[in-house]
Coordinates of C-alpha atoms in Angstrom, one line a residue:
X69 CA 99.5 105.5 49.2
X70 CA 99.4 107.0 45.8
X71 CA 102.2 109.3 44.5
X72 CA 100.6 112.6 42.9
X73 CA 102.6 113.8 40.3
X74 CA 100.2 116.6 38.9
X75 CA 97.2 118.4 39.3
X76 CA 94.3 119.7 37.0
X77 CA 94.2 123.0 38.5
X78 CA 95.7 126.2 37.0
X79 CA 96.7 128.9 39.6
X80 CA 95.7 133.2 38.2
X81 CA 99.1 133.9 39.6
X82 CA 103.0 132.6 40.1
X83 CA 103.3 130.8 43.0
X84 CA 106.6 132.9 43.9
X85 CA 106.4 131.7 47.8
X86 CA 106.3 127.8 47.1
X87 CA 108.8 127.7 44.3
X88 CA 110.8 130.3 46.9
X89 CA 110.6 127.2 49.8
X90 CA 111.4 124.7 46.7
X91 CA 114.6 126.2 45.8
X92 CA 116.0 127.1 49.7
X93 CA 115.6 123.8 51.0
X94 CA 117.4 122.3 48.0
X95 CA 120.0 125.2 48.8
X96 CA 120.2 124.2 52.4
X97 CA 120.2 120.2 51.7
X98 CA 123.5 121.2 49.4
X99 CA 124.9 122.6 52.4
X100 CA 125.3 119.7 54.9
X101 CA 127.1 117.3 55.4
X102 CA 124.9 114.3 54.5
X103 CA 124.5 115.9 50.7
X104 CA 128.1 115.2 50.0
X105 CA 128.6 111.8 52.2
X106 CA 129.2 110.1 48.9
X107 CA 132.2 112.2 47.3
X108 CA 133.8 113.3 51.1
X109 CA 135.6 109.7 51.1
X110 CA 135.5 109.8 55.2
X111 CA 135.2 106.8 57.4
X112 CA 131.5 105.8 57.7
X113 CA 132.0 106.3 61.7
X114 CA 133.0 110.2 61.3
X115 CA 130.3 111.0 58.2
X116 CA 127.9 109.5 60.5
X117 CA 129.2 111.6 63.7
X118 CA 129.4 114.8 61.8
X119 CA 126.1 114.7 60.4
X120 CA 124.4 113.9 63.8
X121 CA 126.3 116.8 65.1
X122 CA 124.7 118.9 62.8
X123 CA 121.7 117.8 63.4
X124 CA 122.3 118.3 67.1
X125 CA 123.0 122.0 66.4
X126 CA 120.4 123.2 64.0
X127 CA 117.5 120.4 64.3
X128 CA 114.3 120.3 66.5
X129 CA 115.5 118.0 69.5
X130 CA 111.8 116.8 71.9
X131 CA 113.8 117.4 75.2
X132 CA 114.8 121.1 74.0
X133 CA 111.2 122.2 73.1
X134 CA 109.7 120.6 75.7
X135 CA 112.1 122.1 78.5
X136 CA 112.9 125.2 77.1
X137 CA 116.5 124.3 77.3
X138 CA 119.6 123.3 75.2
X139 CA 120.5 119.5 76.0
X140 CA 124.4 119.9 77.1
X141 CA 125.7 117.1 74.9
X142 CA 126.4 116.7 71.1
X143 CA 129.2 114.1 68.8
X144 CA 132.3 114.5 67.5
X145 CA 134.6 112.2 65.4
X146 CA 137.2 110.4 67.6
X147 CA 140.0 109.4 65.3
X148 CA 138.6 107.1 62.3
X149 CA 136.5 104.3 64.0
X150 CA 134.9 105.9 67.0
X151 CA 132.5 108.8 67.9
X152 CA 132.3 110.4 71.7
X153 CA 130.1 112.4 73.5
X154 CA 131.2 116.4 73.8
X155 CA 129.6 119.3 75.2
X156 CA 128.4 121.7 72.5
X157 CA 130.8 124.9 71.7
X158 CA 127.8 126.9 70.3
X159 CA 124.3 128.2 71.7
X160 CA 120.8 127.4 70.6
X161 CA 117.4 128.9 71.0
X162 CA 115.1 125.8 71.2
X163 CA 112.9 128.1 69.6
X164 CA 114.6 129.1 66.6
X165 CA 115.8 125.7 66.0
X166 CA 112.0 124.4 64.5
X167 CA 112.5 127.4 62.0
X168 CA 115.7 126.0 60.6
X169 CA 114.6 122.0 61.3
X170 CA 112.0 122.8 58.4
X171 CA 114.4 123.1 55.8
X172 CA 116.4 120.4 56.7
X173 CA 116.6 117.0 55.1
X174 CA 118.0 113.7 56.2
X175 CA 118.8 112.3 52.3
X176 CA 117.6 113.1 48.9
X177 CA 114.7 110.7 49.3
X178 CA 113.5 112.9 51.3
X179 CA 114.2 115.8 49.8
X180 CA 112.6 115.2 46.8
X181 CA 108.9 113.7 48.4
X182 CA 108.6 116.5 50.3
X183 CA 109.0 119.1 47.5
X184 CA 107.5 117.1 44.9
X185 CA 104.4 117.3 47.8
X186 CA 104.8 120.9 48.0
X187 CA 105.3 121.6 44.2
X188 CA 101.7 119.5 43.2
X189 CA 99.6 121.0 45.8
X190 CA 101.2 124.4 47.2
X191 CA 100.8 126.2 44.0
X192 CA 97.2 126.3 44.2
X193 CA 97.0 126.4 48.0
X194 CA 99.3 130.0 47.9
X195 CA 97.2 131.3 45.0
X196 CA 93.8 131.3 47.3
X197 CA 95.6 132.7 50.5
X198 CA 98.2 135.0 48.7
X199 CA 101.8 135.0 49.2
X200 CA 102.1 136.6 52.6
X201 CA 99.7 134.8 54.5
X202 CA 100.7 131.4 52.9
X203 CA 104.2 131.9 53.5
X204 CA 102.8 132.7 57.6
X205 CA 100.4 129.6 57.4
X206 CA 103.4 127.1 56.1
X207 CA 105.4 128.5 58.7
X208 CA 102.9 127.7 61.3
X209 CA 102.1 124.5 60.5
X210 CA 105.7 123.4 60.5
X211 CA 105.9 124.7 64.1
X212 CA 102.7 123.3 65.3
X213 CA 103.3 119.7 63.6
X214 CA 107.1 120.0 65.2
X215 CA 105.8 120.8 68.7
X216 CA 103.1 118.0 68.8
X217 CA 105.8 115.4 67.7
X218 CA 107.9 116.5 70.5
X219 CA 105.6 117.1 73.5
X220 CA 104.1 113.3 72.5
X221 CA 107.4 112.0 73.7
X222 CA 109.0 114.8 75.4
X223 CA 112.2 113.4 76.9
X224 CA 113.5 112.3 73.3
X225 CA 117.3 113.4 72.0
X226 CA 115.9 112.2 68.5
X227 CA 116.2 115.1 65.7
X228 CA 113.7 116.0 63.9
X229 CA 114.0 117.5 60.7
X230 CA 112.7 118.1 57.5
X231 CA 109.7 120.2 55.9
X232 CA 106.8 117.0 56.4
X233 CA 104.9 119.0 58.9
X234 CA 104.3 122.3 57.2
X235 CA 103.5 120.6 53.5
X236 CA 101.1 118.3 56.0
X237 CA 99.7 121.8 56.7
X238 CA 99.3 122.9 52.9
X239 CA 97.7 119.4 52.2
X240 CA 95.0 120.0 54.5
X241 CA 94.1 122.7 53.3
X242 CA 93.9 122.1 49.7
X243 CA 91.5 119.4 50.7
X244 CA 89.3 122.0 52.3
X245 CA 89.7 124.4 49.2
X246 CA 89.9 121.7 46.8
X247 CA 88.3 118.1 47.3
X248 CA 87.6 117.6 43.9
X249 CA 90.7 118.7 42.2
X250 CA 91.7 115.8 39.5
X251 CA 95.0 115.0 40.3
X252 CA 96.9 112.9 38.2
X253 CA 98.4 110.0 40.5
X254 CA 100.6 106.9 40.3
X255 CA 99.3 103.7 42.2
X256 CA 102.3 101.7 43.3
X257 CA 100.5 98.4 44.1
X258 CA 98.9 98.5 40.6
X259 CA 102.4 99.0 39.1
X260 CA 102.8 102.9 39.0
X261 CA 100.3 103.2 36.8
X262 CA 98.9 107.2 36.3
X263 CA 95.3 107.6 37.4
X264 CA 93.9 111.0 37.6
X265 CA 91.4 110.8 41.2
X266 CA 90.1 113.4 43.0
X267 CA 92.0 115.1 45.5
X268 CA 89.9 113.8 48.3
X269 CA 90.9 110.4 47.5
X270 CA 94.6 111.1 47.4
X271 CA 95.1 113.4 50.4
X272 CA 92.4 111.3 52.2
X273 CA 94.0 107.9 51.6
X274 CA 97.7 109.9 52.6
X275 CA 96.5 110.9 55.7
X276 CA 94.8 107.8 56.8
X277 CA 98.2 105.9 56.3
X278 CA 99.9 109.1 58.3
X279 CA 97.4 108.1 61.2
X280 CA 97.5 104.5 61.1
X281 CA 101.2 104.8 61.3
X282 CA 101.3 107.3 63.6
X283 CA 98.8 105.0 66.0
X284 CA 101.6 102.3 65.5
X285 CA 104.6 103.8 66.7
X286 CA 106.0 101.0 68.8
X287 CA 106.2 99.2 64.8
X288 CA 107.7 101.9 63.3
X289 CA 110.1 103.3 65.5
X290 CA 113.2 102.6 64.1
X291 CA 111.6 103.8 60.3
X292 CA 113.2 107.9 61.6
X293 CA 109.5 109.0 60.0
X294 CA 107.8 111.5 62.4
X295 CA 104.3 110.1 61.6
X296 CA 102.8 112.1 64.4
X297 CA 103.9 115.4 62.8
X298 CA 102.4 114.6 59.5
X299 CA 98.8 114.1 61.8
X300 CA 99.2 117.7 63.4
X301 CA 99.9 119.6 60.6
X302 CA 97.6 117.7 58.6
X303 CA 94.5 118.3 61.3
X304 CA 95.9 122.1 61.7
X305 CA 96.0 123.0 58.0
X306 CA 92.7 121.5 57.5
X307 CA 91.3 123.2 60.4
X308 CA 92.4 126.5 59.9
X309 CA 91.1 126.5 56.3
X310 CA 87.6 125.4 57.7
X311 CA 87.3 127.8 59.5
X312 CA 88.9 130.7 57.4
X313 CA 86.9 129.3 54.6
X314 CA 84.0 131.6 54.2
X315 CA 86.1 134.5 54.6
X316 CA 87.7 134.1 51.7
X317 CA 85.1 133.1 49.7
X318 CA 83.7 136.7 50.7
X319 CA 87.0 138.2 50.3
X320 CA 88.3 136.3 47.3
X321 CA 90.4 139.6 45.7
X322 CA 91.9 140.3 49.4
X323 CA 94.2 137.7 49.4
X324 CA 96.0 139.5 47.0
X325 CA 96.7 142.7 48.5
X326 CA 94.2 144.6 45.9
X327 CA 92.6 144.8 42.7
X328 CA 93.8 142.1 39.8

């Protein structure tokens, strides 16, 4: 896979929406626990317990979604060296808990792939649909990416978090809207050296290691990567952009609410 870094192609308005979802997931990754795992000085056992209590309570668990129902059992610290098994203290919409798994992050790796992701190629994607109806279609494709994952393997306690499966969404689309965008790329196995290719060939070649991935789960199963959420939201943006695609290039001034 290549790492895009930049894109040759200038947006007529601020993308207020994606550097919005930029600066709140950063926000919210400041917030728990895992972000300050390095300064807390805890026992490795009770970091561990009290970030996978955390993302008990506000991640996307398979089992919930796919029953309808919270899963009765969550962690707690037990002295220094141990963690047991608790019932939960708290209530939680299944539901609700895809909203707040998208801006969630398991370590500032990921952090920073995803919104570097969504900072090359969600500018562009929000100035075609306009700010409303991108922030709607990110939204969307975070929950049908998070509901695929989990109905593929529906009796899992895994958590899923993070905002893969909605930026999955904004990729495919700006390969519908944009195929031959030049976007300026480092190639690791030719030593990160910047190329600028066409957008097909970087969102092509991302999604073809999503699916290959994704086809080998039983390899990478212990790798915590959701491959088959990046494949939904992938398909779905890409999709829905196909077929919404003549409308907006009928209705190009629509998108933004009026007159320019």
């Amino acid at each position: 896979m290549v790492l895009p870094i930049h894109d040759d192609n200038p947006t007529r308005r601020i993308p207020w929406v994606t550097y919005l979802l930029i600066v709140i997931n950063l926000v919210v990754f400041l917030l728990e626990p895992i972000s300050r795992l390095a300064i807390d000085g805890d026992p490795p056992i009770a970091q561990a317990c009290r970030q996978e209590a955390f993302f008990r309570r506000w991640g996307a668990i398979p089992r919930e979604l796919s029953s309808g129902k919270q899963h009765n059992e969550t962690f707690a610290p037990a002295g220094t060296e141990s963690c047991e098994v608790v019932r939960p203290s708290y209530r939680k919409s299944p539901v609700l808990s895809v909203l707040y798994a998208l801006f969630l992050h398991g370590g500032w790796l990921h952090l920073i792939g995803n919104m570097l992701f969504l900072f090359v190629f969600g500018n562009n994607v929000e100035d075609r649909l306009g700010r409303l109806a991108f922030l709607a279609f990110y939204l969307v494709s975070g929950y049908v990416a998070t509901y695929v994952f989990a109905f593929s393997d529906p009796q899992s306690l895994s958590t899923l978090v993070g905002a893969s499966g909605a930026i999955a969404g904004v990729l495919g689309a700006y390969l519908v809207l944009f195929p031959r965008a030049r976007v300026l790329s480092l190639v690791p196995f030719l030593l990160f050296l910047p190329f600028r290719l066409p957008a097909w060939v970087v969102l092509g070649s991302w999604f073809a290691l999503q699916y290959v991935y994704s086809r080998g789960a039983a390899l990478t199963a212990g790798s915590g990567v959701a491959y088959s959420a990046h494949v939904a939201g992938f398909v779905f943006g890409f999709l829905a952009l196909l077929a919404g695609r003549r409308r907006l290039a009928q209705h190009p001034r629509s998108a933004y609410g009026g007159r320019r």
